[in-house]
XYZ file of C-alpha atoms in Angstrom:
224
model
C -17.731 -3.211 15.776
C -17.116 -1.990 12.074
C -13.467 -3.560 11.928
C -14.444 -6.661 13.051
C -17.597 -6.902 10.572
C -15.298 -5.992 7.831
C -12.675 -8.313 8.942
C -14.937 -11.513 9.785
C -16.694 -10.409 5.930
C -12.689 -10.498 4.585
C -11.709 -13.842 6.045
C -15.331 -15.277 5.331
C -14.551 -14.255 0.944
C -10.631 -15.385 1.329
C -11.928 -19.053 2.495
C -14.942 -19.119 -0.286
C -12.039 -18.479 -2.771
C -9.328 -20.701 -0.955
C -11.868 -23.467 -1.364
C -13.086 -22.510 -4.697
C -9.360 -22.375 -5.877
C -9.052 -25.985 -4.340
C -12.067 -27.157 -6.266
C -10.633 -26.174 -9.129
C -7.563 -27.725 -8.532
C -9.069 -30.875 -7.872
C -11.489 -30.955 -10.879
C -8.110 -30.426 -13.459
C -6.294 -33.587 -11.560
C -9.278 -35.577 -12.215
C -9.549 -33.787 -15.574
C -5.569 -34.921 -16.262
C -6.280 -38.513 -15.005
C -8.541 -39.569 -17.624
C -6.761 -37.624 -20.532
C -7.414 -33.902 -19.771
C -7.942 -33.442 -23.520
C -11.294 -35.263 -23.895
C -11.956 -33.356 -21.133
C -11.253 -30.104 -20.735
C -10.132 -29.187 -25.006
C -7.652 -27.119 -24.955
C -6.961 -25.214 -28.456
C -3.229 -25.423 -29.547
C -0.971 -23.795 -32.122
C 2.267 -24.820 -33.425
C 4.606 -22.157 -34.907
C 7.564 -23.568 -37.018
C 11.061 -22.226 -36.546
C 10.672 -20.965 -40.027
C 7.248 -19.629 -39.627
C 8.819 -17.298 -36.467
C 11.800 -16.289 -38.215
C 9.711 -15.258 -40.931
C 7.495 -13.557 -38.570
C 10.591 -11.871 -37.054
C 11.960 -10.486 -40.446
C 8.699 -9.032 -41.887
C 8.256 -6.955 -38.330
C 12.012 -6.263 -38.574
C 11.461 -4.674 -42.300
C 10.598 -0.848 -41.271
C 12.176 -0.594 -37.729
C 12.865 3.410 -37.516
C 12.975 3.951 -33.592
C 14.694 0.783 -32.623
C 17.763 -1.151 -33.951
C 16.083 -4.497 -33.220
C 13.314 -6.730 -31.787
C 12.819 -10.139 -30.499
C 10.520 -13.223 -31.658
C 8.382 -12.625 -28.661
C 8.210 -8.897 -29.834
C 6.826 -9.919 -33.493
C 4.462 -12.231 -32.106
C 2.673 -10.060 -29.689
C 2.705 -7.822 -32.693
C 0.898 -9.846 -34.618
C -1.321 -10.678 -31.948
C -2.272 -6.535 -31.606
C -2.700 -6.651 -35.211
C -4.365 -9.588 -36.462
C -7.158 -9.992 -33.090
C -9.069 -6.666 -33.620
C -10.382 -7.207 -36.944
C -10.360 -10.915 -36.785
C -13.079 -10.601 -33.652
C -14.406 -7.375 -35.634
C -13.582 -5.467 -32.493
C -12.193 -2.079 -31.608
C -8.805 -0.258 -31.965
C -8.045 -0.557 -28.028
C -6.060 -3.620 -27.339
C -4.719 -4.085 -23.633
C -1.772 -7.080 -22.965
C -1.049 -8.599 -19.553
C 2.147 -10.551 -19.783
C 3.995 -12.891 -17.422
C 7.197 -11.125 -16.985
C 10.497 -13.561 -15.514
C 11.066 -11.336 -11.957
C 14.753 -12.305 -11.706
C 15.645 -11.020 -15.555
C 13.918 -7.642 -14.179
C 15.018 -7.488 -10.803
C 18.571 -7.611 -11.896
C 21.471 -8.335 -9.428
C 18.895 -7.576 -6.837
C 16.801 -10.617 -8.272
C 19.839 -12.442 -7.090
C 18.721 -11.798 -3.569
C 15.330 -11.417 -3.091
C 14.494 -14.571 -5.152
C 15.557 -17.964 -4.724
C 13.887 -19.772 -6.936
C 11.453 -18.786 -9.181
C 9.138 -15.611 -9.552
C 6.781 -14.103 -12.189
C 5.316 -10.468 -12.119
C 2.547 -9.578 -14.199
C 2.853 -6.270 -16.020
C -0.140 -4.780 -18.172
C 0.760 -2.660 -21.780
C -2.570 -0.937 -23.209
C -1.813 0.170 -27.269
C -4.216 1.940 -29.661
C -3.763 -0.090 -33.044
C -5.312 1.862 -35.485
C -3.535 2.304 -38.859
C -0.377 0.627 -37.209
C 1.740 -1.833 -39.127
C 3.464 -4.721 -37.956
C 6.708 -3.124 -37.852
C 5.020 0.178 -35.673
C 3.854 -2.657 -33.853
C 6.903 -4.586 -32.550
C 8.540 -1.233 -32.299
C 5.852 0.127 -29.582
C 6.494 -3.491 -28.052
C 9.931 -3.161 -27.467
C 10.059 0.161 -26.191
C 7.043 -0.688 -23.757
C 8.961 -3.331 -22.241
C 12.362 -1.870 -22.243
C 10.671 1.328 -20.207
C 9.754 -0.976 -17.539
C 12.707 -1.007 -15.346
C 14.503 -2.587 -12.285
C 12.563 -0.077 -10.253
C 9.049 -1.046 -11.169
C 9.716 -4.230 -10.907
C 11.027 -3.907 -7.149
C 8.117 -2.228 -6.415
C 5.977 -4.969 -8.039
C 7.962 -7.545 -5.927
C 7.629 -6.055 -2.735
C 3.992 -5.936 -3.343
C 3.004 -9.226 -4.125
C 5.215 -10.608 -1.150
C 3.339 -8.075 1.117
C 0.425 -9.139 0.025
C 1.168 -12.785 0.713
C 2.496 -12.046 3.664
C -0.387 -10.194 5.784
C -2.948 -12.316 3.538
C -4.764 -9.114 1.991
C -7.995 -9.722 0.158
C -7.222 -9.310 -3.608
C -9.217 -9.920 -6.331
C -9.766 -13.040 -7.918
C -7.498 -14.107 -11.054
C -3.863 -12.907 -12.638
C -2.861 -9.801 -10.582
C -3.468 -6.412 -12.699
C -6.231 -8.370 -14.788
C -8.731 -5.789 -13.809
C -6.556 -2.792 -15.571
C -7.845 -4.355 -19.293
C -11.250 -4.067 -18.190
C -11.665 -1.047 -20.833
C -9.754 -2.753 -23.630
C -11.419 -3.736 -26.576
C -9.762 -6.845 -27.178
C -7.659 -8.411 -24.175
C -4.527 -10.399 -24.336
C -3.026 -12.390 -21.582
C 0.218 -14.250 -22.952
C 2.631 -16.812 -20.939
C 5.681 -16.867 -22.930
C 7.293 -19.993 -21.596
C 9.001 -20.641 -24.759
C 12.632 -20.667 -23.361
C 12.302 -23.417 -21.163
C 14.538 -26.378 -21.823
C 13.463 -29.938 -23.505
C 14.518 -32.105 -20.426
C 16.892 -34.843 -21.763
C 16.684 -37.828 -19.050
C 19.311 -39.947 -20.872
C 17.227 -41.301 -24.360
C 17.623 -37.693 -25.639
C 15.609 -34.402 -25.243
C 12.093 -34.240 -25.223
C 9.798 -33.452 -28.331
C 7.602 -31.508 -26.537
C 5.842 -29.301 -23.609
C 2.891 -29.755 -21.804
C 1.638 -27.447 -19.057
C -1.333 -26.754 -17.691
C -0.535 -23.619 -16.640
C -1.805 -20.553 -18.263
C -3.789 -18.506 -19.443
C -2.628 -18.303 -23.001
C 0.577 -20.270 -23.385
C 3.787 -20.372 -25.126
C 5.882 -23.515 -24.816
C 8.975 -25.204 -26.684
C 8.679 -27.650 -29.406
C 11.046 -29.239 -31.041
C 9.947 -28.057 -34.431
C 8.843 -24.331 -33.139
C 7.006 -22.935 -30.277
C 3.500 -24.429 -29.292
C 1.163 -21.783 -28.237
């Protein structure tokens, strides 16, 4: 029957990306065993704690709608600013960003995750004769309008899709929605993670291979 075509055609694209996703897997562990970096390059950044409180103050200089902003805030600013012209593109920039479920979920985080859980959440701005302050501003109040309520829904979601193994499509969930941006953005902000001390005193650095565009401690700054 119909059902059953569609359903052998389902499970028949879930195990050509199960085993793609394993390739993959297995080609960065070989990748990391002989250096990763000679490898498989990976471009890096390192932004001084002065160079981000800078940052921070110039995007805090004409705040009018908000009282305050965050590092992260000033840096995706920047980011919606500076990328455009840099890649000569258009005014449409679209932003997926790894979001920490539990800090969204609120007390209900406390139940519904154990350990831990990331939601994806996409932010689309038009950048156009914006300054860096407009910027962070649109930032904050972007994230700050996506509530406890979205993100439940989110949640519930992604475990339901887990759950009854639904065919979804291939890469960061909500990826497709900046498919009519003119410059895309997908940012990791890891930054707040601890330097592990294992007795000789904390680390210096970070390294993940995690992704897609990174932002991990340092102990001078934030390596992205």
């Amino acid at each position: 029957s119909l059902g059953r075509l569609v359903v052998k055609r389902s499970a028949a694209k879930r195990f050509k990306t199960n085993i793609a996703f394993r390739l993959m897997a297995e080609i960065d562990l070989v990748r990391l065993s002989f250096g990763g970096v000679a490898t498989a390059p990976r471009p890096r950044l390192l932004l001084s704690h002065a160079v981000l409180a800078t940052l921070k103050d110039r995007a805090s200089e004409d705040l009018k709608t908000v009282p305050w902003i965050t590092t992260q805030e000033a840096f995706i600013a920047l980011l919606l600013l500076a990328l455009p012209s840099f890649f000569n593109k258009g005014p449409k920039v679209s932003l997926l960003l790894w979001l920490d479920a539990r800090r969204y979920l609120g007390e209900a985080g406390k139940r519904l995750v154990s350990g831990t859980a990331i939601l994806t959440q996409d932010f689309h701005f038009h950048v156009e004769g914006k300054s860096l302050s407009q910027l962070a501003e649109e930032v904050h109040i972007k994230l700050e309008a996506f509530g406890k309520e979205d993100a439940r829904k989110m949640f519930f979601i992604a475990q339901g899709q887990f759950e009854y193994d639904l065919d979804t499509p291939v890469g960061p969930p909500k990826a497709w929605r900046l498919k009519d941006a003119d410059v895309k953005i997908m940012l990791n902000n890891q930054s707040k993670l601890p330097l592990v001390d294992l007795g000789s005193g904390p680390a210096e650095w970070v390294c993940s291979t995690s992704g897609p565009t990174l932002m991990v401690p340092h102990k001078d700054g934030t390596t992205v």
